[in-house]
CSV table of C-alpha atoms and ligand atoms in Angstrom, one decimal:
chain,number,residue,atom,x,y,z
A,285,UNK,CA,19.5,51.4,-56.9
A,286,UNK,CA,20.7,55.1,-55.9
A,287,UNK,CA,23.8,55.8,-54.5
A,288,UNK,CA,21.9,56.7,-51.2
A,289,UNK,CA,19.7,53.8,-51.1
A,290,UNK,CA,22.4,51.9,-51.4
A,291,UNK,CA,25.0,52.7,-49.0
A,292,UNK,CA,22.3,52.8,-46.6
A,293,UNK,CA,22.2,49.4,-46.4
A,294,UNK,CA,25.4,48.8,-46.1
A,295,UNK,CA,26.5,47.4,-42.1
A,296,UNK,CA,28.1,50.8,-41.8
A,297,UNK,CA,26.5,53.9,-40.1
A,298,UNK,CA,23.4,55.6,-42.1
A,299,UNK,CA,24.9,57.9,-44.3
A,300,UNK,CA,23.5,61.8,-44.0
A,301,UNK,CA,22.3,62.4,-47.2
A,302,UNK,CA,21.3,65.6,-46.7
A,303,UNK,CA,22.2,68.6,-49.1
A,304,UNK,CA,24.8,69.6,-46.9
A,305,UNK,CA,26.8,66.3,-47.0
A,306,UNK,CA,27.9,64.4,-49.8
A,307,UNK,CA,28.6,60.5,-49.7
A,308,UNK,CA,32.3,60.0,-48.9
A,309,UNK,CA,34.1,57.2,-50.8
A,310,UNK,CA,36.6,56.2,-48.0
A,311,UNK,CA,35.6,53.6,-46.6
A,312,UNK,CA,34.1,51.6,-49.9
A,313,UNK,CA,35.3,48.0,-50.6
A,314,UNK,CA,35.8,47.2,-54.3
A,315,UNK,CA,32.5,45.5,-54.8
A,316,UNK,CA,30.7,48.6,-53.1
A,317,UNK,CA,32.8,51.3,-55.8
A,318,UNK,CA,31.8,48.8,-58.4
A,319,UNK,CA,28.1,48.9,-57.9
A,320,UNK,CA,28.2,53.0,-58.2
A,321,UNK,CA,29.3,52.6,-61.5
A,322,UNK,CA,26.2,51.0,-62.8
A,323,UNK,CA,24.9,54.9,-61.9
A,324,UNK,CA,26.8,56.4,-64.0
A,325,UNK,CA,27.6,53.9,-66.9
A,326,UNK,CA,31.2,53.5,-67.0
A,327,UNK,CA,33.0,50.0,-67.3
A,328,UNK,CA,33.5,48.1,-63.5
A,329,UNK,CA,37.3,48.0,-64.3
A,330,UNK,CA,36.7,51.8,-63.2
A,331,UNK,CA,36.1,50.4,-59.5
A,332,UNK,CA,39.8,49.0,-59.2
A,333,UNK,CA,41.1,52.1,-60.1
A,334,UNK,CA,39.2,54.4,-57.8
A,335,UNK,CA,39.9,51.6,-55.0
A,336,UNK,CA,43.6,52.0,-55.7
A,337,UNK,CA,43.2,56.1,-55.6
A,338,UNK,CA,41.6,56.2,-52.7
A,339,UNK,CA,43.7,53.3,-50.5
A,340,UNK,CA,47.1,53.3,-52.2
A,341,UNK,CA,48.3,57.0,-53.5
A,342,UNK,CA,47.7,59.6,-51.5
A,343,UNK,CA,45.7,61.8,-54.0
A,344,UNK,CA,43.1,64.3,-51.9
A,345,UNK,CA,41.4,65.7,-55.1
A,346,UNK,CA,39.2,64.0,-57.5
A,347,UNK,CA,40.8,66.1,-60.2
A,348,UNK,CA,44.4,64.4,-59.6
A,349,UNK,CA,42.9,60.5,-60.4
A,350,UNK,CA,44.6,60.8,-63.6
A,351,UNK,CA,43.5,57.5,-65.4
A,352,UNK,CA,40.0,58.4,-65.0
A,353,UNK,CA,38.2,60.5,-67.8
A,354,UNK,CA,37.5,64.3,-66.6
A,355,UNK,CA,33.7,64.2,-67.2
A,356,UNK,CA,33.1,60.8,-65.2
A,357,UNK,CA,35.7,62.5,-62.0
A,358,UNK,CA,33.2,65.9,-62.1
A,359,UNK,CA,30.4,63.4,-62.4
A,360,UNK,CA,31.8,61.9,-59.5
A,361,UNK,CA,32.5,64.9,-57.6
A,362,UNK,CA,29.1,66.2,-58.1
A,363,UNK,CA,27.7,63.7,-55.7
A,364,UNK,CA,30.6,62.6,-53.3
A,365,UNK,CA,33.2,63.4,-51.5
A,366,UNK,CA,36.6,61.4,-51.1
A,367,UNK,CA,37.3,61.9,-47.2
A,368,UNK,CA,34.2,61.5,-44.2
A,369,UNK,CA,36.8,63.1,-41.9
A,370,UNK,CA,38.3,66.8,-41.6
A,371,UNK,CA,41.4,67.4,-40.0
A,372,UNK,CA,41.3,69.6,-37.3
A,373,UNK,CA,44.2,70.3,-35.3
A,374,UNK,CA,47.2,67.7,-34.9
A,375,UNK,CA,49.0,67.6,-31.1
A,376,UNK,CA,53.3,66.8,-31.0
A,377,UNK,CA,54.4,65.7,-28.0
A,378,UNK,CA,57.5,67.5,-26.8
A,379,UNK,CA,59.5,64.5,-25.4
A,380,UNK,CA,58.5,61.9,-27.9
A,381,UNK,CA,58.3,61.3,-31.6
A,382,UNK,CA,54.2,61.2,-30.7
A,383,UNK,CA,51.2,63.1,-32.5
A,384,UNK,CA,47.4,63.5,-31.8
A,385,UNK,CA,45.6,64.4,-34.3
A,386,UNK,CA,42.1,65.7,-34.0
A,387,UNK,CA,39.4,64.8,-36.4
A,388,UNK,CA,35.7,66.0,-37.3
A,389,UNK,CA,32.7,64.3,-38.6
A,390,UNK,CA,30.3,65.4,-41.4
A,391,UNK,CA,27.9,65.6,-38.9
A,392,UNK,CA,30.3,67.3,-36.1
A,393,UNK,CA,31.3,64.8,-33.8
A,394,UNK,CA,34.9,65.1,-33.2
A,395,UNK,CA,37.4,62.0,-32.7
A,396,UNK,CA,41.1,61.3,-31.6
A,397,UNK,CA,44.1,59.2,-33.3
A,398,UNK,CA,47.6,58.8,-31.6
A,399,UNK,CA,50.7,58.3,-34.0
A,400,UNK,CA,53.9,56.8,-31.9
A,401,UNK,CA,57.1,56.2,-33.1
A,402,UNK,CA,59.8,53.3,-31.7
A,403,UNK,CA,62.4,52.1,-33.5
A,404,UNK,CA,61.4,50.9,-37.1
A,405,UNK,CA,57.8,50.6,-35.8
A,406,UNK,CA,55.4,53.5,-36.5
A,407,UNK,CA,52.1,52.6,-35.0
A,408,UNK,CA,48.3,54.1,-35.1
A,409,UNK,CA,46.2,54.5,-32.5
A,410,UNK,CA,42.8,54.7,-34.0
A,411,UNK,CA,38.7,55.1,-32.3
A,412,UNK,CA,35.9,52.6,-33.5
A,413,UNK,CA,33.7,55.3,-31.4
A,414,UNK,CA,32.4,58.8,-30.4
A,415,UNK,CA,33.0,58.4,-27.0
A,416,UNK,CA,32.5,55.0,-24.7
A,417,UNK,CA,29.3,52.7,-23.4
A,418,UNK,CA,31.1,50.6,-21.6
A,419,UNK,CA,32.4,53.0,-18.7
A,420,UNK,CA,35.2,52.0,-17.3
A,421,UNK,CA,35.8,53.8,-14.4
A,422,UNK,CA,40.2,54.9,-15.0
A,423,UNK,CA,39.3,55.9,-18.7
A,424,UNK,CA,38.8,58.9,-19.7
A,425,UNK,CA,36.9,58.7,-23.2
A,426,UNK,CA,33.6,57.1,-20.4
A,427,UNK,CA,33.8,60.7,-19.5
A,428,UNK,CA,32.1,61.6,-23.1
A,429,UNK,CA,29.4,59.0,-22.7
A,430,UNK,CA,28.1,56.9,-25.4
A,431,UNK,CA,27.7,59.1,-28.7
A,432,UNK,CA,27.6,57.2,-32.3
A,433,UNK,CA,29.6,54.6,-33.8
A,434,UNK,CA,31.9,55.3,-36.8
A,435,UNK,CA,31.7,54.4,-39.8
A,436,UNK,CA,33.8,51.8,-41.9
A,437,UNK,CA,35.0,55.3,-44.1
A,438,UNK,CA,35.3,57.2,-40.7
A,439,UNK,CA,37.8,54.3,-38.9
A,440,UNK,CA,40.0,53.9,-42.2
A,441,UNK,CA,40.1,57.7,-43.2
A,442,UNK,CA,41.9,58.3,-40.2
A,443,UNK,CA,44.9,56.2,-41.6
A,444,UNK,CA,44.5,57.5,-44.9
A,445,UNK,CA,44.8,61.3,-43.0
A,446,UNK,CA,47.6,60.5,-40.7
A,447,UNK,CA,49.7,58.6,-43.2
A,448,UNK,CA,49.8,61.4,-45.8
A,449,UNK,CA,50.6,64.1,-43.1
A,450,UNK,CA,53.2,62.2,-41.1
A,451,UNK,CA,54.6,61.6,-44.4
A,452,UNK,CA,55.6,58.1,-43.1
A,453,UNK,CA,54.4,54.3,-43.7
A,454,UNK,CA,52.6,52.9,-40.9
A,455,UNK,CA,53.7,49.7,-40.0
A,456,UNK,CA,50.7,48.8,-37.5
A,457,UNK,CA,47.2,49.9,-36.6
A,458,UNK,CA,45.6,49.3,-33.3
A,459,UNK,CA,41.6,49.9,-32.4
A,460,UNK,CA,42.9,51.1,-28.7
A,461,UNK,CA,41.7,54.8,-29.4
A,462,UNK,CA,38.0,56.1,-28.5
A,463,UNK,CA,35.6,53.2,-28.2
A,464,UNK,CA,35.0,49.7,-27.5
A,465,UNK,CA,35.8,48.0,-30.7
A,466,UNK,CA,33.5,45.2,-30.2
A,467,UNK,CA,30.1,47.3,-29.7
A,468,UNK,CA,31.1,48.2,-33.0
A,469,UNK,CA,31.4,45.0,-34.3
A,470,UNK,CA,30.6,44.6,-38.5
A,471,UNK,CA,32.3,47.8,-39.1
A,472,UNK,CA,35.6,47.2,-37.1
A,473,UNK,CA,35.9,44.3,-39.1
A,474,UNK,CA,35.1,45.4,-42.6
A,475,UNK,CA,37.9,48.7,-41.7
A,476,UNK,CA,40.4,46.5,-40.8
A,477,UNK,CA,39.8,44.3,-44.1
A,478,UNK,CA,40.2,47.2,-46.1
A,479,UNK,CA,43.3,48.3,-44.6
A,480,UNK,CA,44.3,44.5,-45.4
A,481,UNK,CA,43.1,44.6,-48.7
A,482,UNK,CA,45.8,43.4,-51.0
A,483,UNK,CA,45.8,46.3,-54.0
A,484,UNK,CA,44.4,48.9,-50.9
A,485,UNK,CA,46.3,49.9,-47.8
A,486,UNK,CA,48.0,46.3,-48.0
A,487,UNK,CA,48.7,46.3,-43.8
A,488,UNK,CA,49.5,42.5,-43.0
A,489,UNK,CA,46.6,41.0,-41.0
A,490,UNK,CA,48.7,40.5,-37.7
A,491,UNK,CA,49.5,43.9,-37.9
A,492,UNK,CA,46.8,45.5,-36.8
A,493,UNK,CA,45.4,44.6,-33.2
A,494,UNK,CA,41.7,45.0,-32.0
A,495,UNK,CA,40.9,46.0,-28.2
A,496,UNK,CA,39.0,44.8,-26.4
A,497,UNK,CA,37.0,45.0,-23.0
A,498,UNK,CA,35.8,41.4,-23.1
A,499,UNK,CA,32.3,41.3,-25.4
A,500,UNK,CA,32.5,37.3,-24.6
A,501,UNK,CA,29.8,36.9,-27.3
A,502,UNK,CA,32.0,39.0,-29.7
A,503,UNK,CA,35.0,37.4,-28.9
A,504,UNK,CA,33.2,33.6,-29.3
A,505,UNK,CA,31.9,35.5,-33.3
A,506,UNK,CA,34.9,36.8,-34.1
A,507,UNK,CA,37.3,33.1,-33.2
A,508,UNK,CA,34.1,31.5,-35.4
A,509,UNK,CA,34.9,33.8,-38.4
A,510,UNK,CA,38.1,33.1,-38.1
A,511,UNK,CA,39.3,36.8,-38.4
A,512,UNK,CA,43.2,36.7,-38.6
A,513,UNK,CA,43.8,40.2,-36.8
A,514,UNK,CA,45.2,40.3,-33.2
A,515,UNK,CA,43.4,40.2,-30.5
A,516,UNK,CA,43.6,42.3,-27.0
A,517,UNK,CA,42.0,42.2,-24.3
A,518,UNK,CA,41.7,44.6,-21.1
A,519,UNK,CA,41.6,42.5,-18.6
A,520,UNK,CA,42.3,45.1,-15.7
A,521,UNK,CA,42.0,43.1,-12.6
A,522,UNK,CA,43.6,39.7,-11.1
A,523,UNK,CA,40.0,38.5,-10.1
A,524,UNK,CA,36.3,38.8,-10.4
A,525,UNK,CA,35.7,40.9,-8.2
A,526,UNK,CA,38.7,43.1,-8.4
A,527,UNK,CA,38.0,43.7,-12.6
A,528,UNK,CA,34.3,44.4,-11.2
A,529,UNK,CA,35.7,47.3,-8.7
A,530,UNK,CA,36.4,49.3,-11.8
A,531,UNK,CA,34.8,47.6,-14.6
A,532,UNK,CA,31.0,47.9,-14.5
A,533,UNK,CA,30.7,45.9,-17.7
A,534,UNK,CA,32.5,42.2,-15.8
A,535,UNK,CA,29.1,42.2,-14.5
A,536,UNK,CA,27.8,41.1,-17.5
A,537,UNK,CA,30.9,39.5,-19.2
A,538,UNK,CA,32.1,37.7,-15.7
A,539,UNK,CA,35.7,36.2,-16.0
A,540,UNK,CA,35.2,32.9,-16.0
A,541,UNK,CA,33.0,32.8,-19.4
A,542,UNK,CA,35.9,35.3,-20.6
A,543,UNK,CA,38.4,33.2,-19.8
A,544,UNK,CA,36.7,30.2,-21.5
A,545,UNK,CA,36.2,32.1,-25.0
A,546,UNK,CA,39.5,33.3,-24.7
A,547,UNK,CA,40.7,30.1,-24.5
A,548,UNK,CA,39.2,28.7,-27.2
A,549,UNK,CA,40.2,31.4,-29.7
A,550,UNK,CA,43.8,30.5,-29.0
A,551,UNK,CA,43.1,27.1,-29.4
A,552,UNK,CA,40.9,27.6,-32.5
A,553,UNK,CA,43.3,30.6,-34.3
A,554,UNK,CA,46.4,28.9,-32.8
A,555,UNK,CA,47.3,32.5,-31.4
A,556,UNK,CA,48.2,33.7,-28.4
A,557,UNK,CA,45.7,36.8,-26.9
A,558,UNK,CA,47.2,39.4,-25.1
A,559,UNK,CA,45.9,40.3,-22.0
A,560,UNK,CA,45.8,44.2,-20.9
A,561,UNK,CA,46.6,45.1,-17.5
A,562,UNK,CA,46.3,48.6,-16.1
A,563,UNK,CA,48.5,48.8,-12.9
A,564,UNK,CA,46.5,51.4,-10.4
A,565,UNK,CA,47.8,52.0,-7.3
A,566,UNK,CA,46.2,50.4,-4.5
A,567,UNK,CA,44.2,48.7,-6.4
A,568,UNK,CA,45.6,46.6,-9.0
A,569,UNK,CA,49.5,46.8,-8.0
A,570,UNK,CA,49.6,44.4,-5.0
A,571,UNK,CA,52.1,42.0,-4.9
A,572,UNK,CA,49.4,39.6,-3.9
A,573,UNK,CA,47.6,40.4,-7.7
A,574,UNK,CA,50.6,39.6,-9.4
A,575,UNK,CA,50.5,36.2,-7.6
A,576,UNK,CA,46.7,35.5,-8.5
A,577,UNK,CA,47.7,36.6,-12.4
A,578,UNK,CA,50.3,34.2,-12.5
A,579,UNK,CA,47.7,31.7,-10.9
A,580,UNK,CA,44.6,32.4,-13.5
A,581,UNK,CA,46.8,32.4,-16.5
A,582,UNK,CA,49.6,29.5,-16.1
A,583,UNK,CA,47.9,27.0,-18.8
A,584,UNK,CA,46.4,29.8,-20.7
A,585,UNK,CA,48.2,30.5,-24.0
A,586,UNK,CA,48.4,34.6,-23.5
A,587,UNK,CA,50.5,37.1,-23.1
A,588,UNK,CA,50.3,39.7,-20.7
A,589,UNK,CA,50.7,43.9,-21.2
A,590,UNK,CA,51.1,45.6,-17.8
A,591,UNK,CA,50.2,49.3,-18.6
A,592,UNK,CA,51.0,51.6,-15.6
A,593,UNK,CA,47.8,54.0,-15.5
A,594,UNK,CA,48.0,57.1,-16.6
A,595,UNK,CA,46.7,60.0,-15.1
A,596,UNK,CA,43.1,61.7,-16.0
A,597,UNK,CA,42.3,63.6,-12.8
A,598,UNK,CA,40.4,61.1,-11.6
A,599,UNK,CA,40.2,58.9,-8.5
A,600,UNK,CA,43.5,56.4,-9.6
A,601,UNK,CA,46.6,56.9,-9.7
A,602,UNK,CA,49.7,55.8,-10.8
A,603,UNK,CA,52.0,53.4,-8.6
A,604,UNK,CA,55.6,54.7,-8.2
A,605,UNK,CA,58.3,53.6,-10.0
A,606,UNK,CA,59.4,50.9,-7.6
A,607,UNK,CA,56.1,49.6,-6.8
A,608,UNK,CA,55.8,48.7,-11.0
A,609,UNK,CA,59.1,47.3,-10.5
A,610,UNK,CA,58.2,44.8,-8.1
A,611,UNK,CA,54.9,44.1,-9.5
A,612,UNK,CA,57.3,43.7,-12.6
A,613,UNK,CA,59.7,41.4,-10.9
A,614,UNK,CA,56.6,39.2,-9.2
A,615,UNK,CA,55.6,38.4,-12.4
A,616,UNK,CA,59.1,37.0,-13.7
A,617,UNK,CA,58.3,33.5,-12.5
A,618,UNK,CA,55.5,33.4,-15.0
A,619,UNK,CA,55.6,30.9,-17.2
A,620,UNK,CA,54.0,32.9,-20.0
A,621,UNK,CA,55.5,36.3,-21.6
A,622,UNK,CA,54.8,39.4,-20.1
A,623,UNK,CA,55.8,42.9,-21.2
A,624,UNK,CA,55.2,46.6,-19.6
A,625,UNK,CA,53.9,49.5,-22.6
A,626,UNK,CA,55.1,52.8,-21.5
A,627,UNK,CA,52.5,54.9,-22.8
A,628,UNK,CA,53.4,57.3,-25.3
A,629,UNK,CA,52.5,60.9,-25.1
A,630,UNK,CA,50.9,61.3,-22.0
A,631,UNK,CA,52.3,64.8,-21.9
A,632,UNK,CA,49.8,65.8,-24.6
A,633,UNK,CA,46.9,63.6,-23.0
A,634,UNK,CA,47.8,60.9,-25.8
A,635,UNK,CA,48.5,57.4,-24.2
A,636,UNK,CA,45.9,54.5,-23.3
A,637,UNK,CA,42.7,56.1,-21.6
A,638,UNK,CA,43.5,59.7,-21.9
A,639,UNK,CA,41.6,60.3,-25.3
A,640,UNK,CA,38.4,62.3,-24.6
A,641,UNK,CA,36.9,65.1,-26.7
A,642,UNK,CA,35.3,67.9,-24.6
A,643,UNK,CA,33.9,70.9,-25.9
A,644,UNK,CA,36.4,72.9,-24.9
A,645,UNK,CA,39.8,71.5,-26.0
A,646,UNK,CA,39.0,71.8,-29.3
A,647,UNK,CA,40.9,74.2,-31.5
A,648,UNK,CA,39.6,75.4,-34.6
B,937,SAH,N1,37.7,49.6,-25.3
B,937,SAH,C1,38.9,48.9,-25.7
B,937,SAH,C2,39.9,49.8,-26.3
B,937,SAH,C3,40.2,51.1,-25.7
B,937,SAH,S1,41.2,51.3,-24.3
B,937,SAH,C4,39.4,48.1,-24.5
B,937,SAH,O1,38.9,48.2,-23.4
B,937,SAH,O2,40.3,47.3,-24.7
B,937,SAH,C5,42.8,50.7,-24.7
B,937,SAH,C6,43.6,50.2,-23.5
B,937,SAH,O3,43.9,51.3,-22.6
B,937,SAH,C7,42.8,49.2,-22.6
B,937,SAH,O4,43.6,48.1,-22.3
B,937,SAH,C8,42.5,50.0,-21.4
B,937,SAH,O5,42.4,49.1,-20.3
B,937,SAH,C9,43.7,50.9,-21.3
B,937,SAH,N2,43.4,52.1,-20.5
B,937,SAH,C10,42.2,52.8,-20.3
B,937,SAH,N3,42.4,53.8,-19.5
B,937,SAH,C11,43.7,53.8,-19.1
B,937,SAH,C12,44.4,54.7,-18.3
B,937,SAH,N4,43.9,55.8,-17.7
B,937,SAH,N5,45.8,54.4,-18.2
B,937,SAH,C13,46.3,53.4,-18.8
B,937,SAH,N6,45.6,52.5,-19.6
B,937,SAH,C14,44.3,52.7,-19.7
């Protein structure tokens, strides 16, 4: 089998195989490296040690994969490329240890990852997308519409970039960037297995933390695999019809089937799921809300992440400081744990909704 043939039927995006791009190696599983070999006859002990360049050092060049013989890495290089994704301009926030980085595709598209450090925890903010289907209505990537999904090399080479030029380890990895995670199903899964892999990226499973917007179907797959990641879920509203005033895609995905699958991942994976709440003002923040949440979810093994919007020059806005509070302090008497995220880096369009690509923001 070619090399093209072959990695086009892999479950990742079809790979562009024209002149212009080579085949990038990111984003290969062992078994995957292994099977290029045949191509080029060198021993399948060869794989191992191009899966442990490309996952655990943080070599860029072919020419610096030192246990490799110099005619099989120009071989190599004649036909791929290590990294799918280029850097292309990196954001600091000025009141916060926080950093967007801006990448491109080989074919163009352009995606965001957020770095945010707190205490000993250094965590990444990475997109499963190129933009959003699911459109909900306080997020800004729905702005971008629907483009392509990534591919497994284009979700973990964002890791691989990030952690080589923040020069520090990442401790966890959450899919809350561009995208719904779980219209992107096969390859958010097989990412966040390589950044588990044991002689790879080595980032324990409960580490990392997929998003999302309540794919019951996807959520009912992903408790029968038995997937031992994290699991989030946005659920934005204290009812029916109040997750439906913002969140065209409850329609299809109604609460109550969401709340049944939910349940029976915790019961199946024996973990809690935490819920997502985005506190808009006038129309999530009623004391009256916090009440129904405490109603739906007492008997529910969650937890629950109140995130006070942030602003994209939309419609919402944010509630004011004492209005969280008391939503904050309504929500004391329930009996399971609930915690507020401060978004991180919202000063450089950075925290949870604000990533969106346009045309013109890009710096080259
Ligand atoms: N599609 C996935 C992941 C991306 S959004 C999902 O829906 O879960 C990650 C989190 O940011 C979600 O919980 C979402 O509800 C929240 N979010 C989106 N827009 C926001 C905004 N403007 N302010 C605060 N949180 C927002």
């Amino acid at each position: 089998m070619s090399c093209a043939s072959f990695l086009d039927n892999r479950n990742s995006a079809p790979v562009q195989t024209t002149k212009k791009s080579k085949i990038a190696l990111v984003g290969l599983k062992l078994e995957e490296l292994e099977s290029i070999l045949t191509e080029f006859s060198e021993p399948s002990f060869r794989g191992q040690q191009i899966f442990e360049w490309l996952y655990r050092s943080r070599v860029d060049l072919f020419d610096q994969m030192g246990n490799l013989p110099s005619d099989f890495r120009n071989a190599l290089s004649e036909k791929f490329i290590i990294h799918p994704l280029k850097e292309v301009h990196v954001t600091g926030s000025s009141s916060e240890p926080t950093q967007k980085f801006l990448f491109e595709l080989q074919s163009g598209e352009k995606v965001e990852s957020v770095l945010m450090k707190e205490g000993k925890r250094t965590t990444l903010c990475i997109s499963s997308q190129v933009g959003c289907a699911v459109n909900c209505d306080f997020c800004a990537t729905a702005s971008m519409g629907f483009q392509k999904n990534l591919s497994v090399g284009e979700i973990v080479d964002q890791f691989l970039h990030v952690r080589r030029a923040a020069k520090t380890n990442i401790t966890n990895v959450v899919f809350m960037g561009m995208g719904e995670p779980f219209l992107n199903y096969n390859r958010v899964i097989a990412a966040a297995d390589l950044m588990n892999a044991e002689k790879g990226i080595k980032l324990g499973a409960k580490r990392i933390t997929i998003s999302t917007v309540g794919i019951t179907s996807k959520i009912k797959r992903y408790t029968d695999e038995k997937h031992r990641y994290k699991l989030a879920i946005s659920l934005n509203g204290s009812s029916q019809e109040s997750r439906l005033q913002t969140m065209p895609i409850a329609k299809k995905y109604p609460l109550e089937g969401l709340l049944t699958v939910i349940d029976n991942y915790s019961l199946t994976s024996r973990h809690p799921v935490t819920l997502e709440y985005v506190l808009m003002a006038g129309i999530t923040d009623n004391i009256d809300d916090a009440l129904k949440l405490i109603d739906m979810l007492t008997g529910h093994r969650c937890k629950l992440n109140v995130i006070p919007y942030n602003d994209i020059g939309g419609k919402y806005k944010r509630p004011a400081d004492d209005v969280i509070e008391a939503f904050i302090i309504a929500l004391k008497k329930a009996p399971f744990p609930v915690t507020v995220r401060w978004s991180k880096g919202t000063d450089i369009a950075a925290g949870c909704g604000q990533l969106a690509v346009m045309e013109s923001s890009v710096i080259n």
